[in-house]
Short mmCIF file of N, CA and C in Angstrom, two decimals:
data_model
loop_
_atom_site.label_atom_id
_atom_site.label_comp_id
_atom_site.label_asym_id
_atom_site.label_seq_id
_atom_site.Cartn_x
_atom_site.Cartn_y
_atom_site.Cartn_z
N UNK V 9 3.55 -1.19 -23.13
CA UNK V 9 4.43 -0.05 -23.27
C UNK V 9 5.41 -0.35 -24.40
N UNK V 10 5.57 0.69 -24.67
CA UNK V 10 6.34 0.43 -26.33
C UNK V 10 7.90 0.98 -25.79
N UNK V 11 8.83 0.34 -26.61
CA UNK V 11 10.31 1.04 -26.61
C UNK V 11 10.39 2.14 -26.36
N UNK V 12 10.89 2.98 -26.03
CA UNK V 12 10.84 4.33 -25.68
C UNK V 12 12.54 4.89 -25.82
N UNK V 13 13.27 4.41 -25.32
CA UNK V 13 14.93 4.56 -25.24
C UNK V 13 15.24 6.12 -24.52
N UNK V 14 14.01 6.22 -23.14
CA UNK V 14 14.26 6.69 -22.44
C UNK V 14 15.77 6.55 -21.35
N UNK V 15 16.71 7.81 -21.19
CA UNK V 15 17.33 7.62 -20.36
C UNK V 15 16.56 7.91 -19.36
N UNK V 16 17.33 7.95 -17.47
CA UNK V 16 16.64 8.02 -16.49
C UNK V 16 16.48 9.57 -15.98
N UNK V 17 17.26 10.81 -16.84
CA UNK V 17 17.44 11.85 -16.66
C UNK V 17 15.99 12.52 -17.29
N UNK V 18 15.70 11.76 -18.48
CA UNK V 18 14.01 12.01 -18.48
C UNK V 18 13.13 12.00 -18.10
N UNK V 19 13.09 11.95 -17.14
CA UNK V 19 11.68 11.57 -16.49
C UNK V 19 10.70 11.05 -16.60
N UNK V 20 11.36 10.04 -17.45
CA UNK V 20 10.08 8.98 -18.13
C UNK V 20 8.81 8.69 -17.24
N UNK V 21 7.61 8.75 -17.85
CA UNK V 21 6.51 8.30 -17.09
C UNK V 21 5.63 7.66 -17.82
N UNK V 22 4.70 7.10 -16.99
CA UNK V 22 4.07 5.72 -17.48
C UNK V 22 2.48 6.04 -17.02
N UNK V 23 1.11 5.55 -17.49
CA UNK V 23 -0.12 5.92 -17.12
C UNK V 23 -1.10 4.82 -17.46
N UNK V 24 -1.54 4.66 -16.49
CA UNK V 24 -2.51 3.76 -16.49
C UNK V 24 -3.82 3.97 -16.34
N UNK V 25 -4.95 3.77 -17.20
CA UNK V 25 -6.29 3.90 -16.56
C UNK V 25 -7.14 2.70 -16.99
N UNK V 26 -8.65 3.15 -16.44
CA UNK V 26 -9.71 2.22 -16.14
C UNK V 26 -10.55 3.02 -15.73
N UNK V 27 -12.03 2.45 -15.85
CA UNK V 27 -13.07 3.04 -16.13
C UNK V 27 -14.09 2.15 -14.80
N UNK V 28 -14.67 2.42 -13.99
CA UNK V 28 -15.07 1.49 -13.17
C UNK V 28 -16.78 2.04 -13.03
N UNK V 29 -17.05 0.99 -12.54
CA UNK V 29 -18.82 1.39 -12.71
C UNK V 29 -18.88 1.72 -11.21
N UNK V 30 -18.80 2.99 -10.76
CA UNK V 30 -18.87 3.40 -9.17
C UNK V 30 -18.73 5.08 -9.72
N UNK V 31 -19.27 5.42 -8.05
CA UNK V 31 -19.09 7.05 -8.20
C UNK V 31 -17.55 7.76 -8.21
N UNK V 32 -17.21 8.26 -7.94
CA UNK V 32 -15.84 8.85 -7.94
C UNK V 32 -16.00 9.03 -6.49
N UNK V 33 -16.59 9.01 -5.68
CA UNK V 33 -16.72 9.33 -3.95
C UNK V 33 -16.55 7.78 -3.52
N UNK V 34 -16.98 6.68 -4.12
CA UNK V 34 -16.96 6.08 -3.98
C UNK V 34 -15.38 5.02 -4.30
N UNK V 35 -14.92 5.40 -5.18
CA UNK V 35 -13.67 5.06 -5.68
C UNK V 35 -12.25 5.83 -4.86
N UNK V 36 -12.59 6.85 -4.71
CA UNK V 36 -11.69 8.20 -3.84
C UNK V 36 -11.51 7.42 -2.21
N UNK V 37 -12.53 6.72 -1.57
CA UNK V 37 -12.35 6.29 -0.61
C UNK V 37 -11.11 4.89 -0.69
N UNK V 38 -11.42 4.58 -1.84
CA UNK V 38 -10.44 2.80 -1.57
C UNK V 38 -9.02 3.46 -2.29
N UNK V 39 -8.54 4.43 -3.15
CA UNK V 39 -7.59 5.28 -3.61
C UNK V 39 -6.65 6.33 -2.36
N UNK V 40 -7.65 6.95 -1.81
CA UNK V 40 -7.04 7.61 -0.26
C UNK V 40 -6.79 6.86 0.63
N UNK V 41 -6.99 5.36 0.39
CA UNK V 41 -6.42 4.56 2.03
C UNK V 41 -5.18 3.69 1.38
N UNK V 42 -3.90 4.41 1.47
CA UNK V 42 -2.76 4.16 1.37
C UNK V 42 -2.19 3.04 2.13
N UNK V 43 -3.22 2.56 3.20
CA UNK V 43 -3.38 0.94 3.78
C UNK V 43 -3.55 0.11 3.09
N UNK V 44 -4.24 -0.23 2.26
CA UNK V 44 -5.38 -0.68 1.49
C UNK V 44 -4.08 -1.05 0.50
N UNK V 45 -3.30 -0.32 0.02
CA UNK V 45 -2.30 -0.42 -1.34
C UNK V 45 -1.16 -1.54 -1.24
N UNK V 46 -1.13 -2.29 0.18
CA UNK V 46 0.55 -2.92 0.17
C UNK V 46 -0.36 -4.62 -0.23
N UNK V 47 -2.04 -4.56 0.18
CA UNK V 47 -2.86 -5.49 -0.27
C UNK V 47 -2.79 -5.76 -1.58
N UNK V 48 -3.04 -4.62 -2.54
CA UNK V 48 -3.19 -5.29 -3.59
C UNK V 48 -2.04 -4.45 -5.18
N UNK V 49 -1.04 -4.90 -3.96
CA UNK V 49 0.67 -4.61 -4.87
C UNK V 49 1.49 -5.90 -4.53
N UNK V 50 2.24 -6.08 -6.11
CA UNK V 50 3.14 -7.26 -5.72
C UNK V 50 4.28 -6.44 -4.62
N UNK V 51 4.79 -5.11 -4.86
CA UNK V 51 6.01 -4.74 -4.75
C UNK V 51 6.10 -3.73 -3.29
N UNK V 52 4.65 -3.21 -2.81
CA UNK V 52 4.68 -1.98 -1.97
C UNK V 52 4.38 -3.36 -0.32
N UNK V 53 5.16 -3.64 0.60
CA UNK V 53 4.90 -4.45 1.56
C UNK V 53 3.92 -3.57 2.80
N UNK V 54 4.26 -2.51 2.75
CA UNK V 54 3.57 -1.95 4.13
C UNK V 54 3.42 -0.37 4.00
N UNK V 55 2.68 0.33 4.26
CA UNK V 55 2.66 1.69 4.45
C UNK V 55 2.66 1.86 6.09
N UNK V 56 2.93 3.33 6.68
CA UNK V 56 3.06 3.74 7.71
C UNK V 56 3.20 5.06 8.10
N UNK V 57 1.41 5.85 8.11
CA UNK V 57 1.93 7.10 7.93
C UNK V 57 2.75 7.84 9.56
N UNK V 58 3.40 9.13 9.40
CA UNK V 58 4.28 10.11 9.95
C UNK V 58 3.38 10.91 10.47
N UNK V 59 4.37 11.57 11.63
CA UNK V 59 4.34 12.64 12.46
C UNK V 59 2.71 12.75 12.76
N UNK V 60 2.18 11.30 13.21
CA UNK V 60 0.94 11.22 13.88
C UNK V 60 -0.56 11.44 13.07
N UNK V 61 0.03 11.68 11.93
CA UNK V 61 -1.10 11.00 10.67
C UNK V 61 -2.01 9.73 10.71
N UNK V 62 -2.92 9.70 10.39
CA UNK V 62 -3.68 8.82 10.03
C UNK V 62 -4.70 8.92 8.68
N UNK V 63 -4.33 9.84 7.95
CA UNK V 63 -4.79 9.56 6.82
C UNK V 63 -4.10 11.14 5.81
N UNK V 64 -4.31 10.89 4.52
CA UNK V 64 -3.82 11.84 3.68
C UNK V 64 -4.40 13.03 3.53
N UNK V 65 -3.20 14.00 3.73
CA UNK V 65 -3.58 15.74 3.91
C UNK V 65 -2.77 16.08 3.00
N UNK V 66 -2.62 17.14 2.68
CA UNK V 66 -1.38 18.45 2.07
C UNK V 66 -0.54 18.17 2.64
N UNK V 67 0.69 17.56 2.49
CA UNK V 67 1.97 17.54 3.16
C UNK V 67 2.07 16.41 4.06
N UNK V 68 1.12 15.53 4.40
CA UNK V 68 1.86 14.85 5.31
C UNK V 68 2.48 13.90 4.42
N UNK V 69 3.11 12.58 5.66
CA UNK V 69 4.24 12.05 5.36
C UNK V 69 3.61 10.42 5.46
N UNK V 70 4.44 9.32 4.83
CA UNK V 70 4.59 8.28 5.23
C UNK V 70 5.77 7.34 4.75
N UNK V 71 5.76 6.57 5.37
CA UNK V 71 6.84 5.49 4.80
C UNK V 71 6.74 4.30 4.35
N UNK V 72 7.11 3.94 3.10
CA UNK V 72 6.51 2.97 2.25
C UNK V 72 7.50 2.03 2.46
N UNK V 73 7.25 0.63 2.50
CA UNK V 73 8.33 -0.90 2.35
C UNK V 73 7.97 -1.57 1.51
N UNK V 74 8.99 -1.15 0.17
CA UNK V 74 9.03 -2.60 -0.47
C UNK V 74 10.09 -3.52 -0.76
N UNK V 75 9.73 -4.56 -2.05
CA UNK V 75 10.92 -5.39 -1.74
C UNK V 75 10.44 -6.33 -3.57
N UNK V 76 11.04 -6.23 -3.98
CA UNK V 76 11.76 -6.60 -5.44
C UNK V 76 12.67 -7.62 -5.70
N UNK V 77 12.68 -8.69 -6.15
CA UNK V 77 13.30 -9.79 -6.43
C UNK V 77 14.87 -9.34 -6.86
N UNK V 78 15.03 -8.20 -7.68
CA UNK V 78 16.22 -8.24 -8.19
C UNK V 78 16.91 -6.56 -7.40
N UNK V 79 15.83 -6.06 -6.82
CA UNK V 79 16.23 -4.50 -6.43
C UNK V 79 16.28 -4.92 -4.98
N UNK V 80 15.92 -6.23 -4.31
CA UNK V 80 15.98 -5.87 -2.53
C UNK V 80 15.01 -5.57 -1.67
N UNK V 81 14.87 -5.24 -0.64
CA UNK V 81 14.26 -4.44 -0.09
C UNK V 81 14.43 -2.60 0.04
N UNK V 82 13.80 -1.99 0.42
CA UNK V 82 14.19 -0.92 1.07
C UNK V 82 12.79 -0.15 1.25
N UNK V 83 13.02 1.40 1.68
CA UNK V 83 12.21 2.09 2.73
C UNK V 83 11.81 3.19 2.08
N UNK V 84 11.52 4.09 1.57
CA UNK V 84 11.45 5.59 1.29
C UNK V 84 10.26 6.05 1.92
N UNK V 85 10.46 7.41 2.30
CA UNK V 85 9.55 8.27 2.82
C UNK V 85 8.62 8.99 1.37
N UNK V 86 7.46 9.08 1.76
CA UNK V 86 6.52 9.88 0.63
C UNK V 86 5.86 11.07 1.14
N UNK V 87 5.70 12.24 0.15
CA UNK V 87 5.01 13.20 0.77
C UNK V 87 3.55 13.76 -0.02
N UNK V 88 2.98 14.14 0.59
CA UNK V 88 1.81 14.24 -0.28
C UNK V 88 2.04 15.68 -0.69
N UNK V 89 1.55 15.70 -2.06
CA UNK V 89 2.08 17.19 -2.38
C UNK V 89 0.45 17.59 -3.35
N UNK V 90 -0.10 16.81 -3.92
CA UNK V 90 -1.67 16.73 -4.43
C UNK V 90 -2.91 16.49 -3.54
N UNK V 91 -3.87 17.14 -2.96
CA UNK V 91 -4.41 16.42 -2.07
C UNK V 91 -6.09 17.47 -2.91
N UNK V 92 -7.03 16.84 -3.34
CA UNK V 92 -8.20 17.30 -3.78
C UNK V 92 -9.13 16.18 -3.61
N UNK V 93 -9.73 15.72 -2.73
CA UNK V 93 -10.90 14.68 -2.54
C UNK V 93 -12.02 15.29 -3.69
N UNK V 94 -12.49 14.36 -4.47
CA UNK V 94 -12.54 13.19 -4.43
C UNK V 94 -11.82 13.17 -5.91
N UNK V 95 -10.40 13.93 -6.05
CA UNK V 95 -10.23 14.36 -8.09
C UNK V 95 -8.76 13.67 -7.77
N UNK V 96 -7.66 14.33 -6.71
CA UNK V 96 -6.55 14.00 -7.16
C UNK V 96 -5.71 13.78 -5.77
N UNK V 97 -4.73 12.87 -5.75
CA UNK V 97 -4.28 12.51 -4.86
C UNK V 97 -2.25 11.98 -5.31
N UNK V 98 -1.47 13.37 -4.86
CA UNK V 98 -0.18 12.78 -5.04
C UNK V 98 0.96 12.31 -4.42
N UNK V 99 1.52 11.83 -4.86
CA UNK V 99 2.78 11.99 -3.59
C UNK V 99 4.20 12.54 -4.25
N UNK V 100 5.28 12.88 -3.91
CA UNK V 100 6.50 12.51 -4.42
C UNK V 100 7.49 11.85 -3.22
N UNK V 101 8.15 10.61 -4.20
CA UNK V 101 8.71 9.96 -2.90
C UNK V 101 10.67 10.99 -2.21
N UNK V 102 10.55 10.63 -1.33
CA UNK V 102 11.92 11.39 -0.39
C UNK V 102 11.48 12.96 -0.49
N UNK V 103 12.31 13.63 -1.17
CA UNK V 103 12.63 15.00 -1.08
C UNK V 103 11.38 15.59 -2.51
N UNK V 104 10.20 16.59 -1.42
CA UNK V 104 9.31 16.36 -2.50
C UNK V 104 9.64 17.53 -3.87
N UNK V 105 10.74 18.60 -3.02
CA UNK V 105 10.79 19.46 -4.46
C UNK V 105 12.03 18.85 -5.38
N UNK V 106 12.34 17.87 -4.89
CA UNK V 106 13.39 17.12 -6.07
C UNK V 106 13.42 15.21 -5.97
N UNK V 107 12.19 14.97 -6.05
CA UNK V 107 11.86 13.98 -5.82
C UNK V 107 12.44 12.53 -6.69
N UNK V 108 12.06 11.34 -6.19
CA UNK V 108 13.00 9.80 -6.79
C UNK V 108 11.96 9.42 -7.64
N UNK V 109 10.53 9.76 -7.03
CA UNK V 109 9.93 9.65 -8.22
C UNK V 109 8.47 10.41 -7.94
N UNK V 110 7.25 10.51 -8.68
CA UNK V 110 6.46 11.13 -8.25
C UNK V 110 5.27 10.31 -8.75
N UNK V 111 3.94 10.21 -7.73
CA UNK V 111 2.79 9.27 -8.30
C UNK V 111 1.49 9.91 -8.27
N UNK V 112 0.52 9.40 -8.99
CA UNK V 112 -0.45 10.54 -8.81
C UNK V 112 -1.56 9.69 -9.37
N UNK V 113 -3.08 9.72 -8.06
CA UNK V 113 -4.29 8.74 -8.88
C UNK V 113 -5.03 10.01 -9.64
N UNK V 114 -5.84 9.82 -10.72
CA UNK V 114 -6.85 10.78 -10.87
C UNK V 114 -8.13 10.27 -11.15
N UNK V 115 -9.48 10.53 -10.28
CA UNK V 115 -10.05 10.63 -10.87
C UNK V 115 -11.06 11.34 -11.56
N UNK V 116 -11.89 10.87 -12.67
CA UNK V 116 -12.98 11.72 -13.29
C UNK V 116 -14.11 10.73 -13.59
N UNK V 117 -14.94 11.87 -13.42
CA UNK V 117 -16.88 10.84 -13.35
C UNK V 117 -16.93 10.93 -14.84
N UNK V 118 -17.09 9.80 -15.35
CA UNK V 118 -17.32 9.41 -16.87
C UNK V 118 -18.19 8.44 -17.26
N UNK V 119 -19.07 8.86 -17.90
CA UNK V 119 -20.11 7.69 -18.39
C UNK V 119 -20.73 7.03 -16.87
N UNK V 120 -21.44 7.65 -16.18
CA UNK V 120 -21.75 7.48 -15.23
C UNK V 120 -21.25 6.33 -13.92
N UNK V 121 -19.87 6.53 -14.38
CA UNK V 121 -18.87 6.09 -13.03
C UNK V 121 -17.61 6.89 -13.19
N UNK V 122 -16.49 6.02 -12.89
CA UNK V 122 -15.29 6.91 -12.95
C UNK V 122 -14.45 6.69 -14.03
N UNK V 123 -13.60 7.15 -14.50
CA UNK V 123 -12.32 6.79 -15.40
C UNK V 123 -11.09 7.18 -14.06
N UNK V 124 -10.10 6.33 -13.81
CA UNK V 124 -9.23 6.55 -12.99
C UNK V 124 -7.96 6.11 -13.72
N UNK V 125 -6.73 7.03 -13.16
CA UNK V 125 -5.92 7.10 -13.90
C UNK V 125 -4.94 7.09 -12.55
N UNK V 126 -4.00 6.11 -13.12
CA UNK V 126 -2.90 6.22 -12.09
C UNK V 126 -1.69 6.42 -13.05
N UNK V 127 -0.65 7.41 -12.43
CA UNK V 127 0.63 7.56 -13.49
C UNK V 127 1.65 7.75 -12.44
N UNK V 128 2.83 7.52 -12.92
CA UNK V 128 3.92 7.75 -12.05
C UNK V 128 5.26 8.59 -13.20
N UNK V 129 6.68 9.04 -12.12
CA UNK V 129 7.22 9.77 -13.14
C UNK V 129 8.93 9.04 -12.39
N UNK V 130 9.20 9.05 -13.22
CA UNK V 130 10.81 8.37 -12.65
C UNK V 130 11.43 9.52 -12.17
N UNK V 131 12.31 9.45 -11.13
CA UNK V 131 13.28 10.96 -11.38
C UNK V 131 12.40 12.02 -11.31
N UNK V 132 13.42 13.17 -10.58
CA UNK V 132 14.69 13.52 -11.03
C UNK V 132 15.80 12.93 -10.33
N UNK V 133 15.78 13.08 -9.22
CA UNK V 133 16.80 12.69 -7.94
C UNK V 133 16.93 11.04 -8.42
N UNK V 134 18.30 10.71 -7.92
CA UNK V 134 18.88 9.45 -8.16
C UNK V 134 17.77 8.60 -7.12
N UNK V 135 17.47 7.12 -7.30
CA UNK V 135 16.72 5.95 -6.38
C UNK V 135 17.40 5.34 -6.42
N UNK V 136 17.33 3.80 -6.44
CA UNK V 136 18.10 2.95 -6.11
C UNK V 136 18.24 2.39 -7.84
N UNK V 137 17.46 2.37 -8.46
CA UNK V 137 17.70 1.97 -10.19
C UNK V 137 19.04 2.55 -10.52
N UNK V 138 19.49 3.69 -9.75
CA UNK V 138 20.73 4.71 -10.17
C UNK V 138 21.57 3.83 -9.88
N UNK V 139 21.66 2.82 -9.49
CA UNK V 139 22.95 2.34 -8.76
C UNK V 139 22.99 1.14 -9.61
N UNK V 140 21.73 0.64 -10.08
CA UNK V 140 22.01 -0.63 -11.25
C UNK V 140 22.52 0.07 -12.63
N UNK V 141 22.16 1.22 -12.99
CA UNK V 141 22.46 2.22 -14.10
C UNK V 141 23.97 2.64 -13.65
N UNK V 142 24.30 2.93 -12.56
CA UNK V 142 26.00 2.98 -12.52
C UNK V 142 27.12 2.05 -12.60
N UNK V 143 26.34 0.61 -12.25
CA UNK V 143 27.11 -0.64 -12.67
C UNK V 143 26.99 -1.21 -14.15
N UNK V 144 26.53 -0.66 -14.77
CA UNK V 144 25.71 -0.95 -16.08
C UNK V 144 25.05 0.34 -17.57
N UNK V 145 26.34 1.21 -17.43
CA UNK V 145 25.43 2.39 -17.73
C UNK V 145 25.48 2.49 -19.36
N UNK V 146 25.98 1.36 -20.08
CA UNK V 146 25.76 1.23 -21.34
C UNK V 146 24.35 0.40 -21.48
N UNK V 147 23.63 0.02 -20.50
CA UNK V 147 22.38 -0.98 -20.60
C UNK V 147 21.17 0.21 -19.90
N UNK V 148 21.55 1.46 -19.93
CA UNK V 148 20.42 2.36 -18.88
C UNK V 148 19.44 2.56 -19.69
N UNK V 149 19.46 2.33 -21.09
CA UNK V 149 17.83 3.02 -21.70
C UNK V 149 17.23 1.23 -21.42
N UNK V 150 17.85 0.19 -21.43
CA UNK V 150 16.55 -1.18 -21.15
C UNK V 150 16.82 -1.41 -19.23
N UNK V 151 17.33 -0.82 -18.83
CA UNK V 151 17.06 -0.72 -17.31
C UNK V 151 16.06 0.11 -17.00
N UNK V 152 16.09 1.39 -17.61
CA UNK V 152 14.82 1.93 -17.22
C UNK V 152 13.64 1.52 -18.01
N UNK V 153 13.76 1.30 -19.09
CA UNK V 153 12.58 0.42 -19.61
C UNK V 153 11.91 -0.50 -19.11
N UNK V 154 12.96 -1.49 -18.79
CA UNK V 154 12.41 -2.78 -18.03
C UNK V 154 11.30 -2.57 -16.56
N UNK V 155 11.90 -1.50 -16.05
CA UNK V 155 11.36 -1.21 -15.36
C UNK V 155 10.06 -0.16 -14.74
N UNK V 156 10.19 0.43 -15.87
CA UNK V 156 9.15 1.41 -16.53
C UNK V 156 7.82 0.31 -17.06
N UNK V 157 8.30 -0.67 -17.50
CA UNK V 157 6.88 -1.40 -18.03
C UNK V 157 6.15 -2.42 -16.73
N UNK V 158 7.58 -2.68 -15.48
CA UNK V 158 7.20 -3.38 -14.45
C UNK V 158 6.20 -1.88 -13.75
N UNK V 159 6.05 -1.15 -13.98
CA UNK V 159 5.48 -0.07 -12.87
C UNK V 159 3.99 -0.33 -13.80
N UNK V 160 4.18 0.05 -15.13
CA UNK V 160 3.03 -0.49 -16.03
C UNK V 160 2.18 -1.62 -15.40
N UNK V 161 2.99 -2.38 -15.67
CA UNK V 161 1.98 -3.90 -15.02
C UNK V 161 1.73 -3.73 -13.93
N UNK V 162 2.44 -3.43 -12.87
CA UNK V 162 1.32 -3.56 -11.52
C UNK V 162 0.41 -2.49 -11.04
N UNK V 163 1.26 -1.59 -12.33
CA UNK V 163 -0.30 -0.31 -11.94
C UNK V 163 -1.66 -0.65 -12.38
N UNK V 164 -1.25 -1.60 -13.57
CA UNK V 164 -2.91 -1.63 -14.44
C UNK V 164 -2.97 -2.84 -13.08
N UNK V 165 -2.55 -3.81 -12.36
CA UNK V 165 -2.75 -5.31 -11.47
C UNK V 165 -3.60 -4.04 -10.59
N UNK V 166 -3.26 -3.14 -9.95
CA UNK V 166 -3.52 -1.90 -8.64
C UNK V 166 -5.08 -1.49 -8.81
N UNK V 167 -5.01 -0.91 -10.62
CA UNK V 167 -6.16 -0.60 -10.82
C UNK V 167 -7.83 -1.52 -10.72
N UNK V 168 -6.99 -2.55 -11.33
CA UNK V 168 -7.93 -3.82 -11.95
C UNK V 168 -8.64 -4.46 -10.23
N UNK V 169 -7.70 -4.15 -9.46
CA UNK V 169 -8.03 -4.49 -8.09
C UNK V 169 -8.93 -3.60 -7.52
N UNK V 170 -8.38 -2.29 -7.73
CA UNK V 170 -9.41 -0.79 -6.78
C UNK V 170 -10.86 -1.40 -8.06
N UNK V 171 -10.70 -1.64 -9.00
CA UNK V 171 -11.81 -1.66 -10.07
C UNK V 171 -13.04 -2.78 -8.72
N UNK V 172 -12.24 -4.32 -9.13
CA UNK V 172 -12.64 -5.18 -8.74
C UNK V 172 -13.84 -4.84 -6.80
N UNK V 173 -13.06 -4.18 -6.33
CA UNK V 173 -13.42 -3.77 -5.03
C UNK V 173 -14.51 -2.32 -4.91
N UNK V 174 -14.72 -1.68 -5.86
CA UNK V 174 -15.09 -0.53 -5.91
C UNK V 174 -16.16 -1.37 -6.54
N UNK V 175 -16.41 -1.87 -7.62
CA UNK V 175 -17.69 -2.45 -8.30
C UNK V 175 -18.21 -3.39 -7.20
N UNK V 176 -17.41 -4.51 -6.18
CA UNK V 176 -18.36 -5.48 -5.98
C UNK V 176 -19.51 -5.32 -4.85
N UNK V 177 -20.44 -5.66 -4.80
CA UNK V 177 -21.96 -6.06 -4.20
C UNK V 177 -21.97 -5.51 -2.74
N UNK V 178 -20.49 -5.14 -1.81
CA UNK V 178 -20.21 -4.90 -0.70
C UNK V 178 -20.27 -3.49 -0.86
N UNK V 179 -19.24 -3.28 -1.71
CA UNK V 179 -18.94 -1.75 -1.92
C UNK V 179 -20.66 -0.54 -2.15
N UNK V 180 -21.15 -1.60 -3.21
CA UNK V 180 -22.46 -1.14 -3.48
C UNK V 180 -23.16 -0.71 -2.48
N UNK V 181 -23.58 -1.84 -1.47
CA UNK V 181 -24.34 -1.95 -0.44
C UNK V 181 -23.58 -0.52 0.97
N UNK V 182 -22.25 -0.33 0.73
CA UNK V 182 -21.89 0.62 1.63
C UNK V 182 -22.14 2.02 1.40
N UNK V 183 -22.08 1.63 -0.40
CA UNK V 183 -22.35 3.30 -0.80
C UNK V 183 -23.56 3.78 -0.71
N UNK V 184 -24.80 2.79 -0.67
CA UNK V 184 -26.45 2.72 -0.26
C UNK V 184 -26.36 3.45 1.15
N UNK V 185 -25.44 2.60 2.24
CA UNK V 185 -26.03 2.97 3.76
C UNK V 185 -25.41 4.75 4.02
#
């Protein structure tokens, strides 16, 4: 990710993709299990979906735990506001029509597997970065930077993983039976 000298009122966003040798039905399954994600994230510890969910619809809810060396721990609720098996899958986290931030996988069948794209959007609503940007608000375009390129890296780490798991010899053999 290049300099940008995004403030946080922009809504800076960041996108990641990858191209995986699998179907998109096949990829859509390890992408929709929001279980599956606290595995292979440095930063997301646990998911837990709401109001008697067990998997992703239009609107439902869950609650995500993570925890960041320099940001802490903490909790936010996510809502699904994208829901199209097997193309698109979103959330926005807290309050979804004025959300802290908003995430979204996509995929598309390309070259006879998928191209998948994961992007996220900072803002609008204040998160917890707001509060390092209020102790610090002559340093807010490399606070959100810094952290804009940390979402970078573990999205392409996220992808490279759904890649890794979607291609290997297991996955194959499940998409056969």
């Amino acid at each position: 990710m290049e300099w940008t000298g995004a403030f946080y009122a922009d809504k800076p966003t960041v996108e990641v993709t990858t191209w995986i040798a699998a179907a998109p039905t096949q990829v859509w399954t390890l992408v929709s299990d929001i279980e599956l994600m606290p595995r292979i994230s440095s930063e997301l510890q646990s998911v837990q979906w709401l109001d008697g969910g067990s998997g992703p619809a239009l609107g439902a809810r869950f609650v995500g735990r993570s925890k960041h060396d320099a940001l802490g721990e903490w909790a936010t609720t996510s809502h699904i506001v994208e829901y199209e098996p097997p193309r698109r899958l979103a959330w926005a986290v807290e309050d979804p029509q004025h959300p802290t931030a908003l995430w979204r996988f996509t995929l598309e069948s390309h070259n006879g597997g998928t191209l998948l794209r994961e992007w996220m959007q900072m803002g609008p609503a204040r998160s917890g970065l707001s509060f390092a940007i209020d102790r610090m608000p002559d340093k807010e375009q490399k606070i959100v930077f810094v952290r804009m390129r940390e979402f970078e890296a573990n999205m392409a780490f996220t992808l490279e993983e759904i890649k890794k798991l979607a291609e290997s010899p297991q996955a194959a053999d499940e998409a056969d039976a």
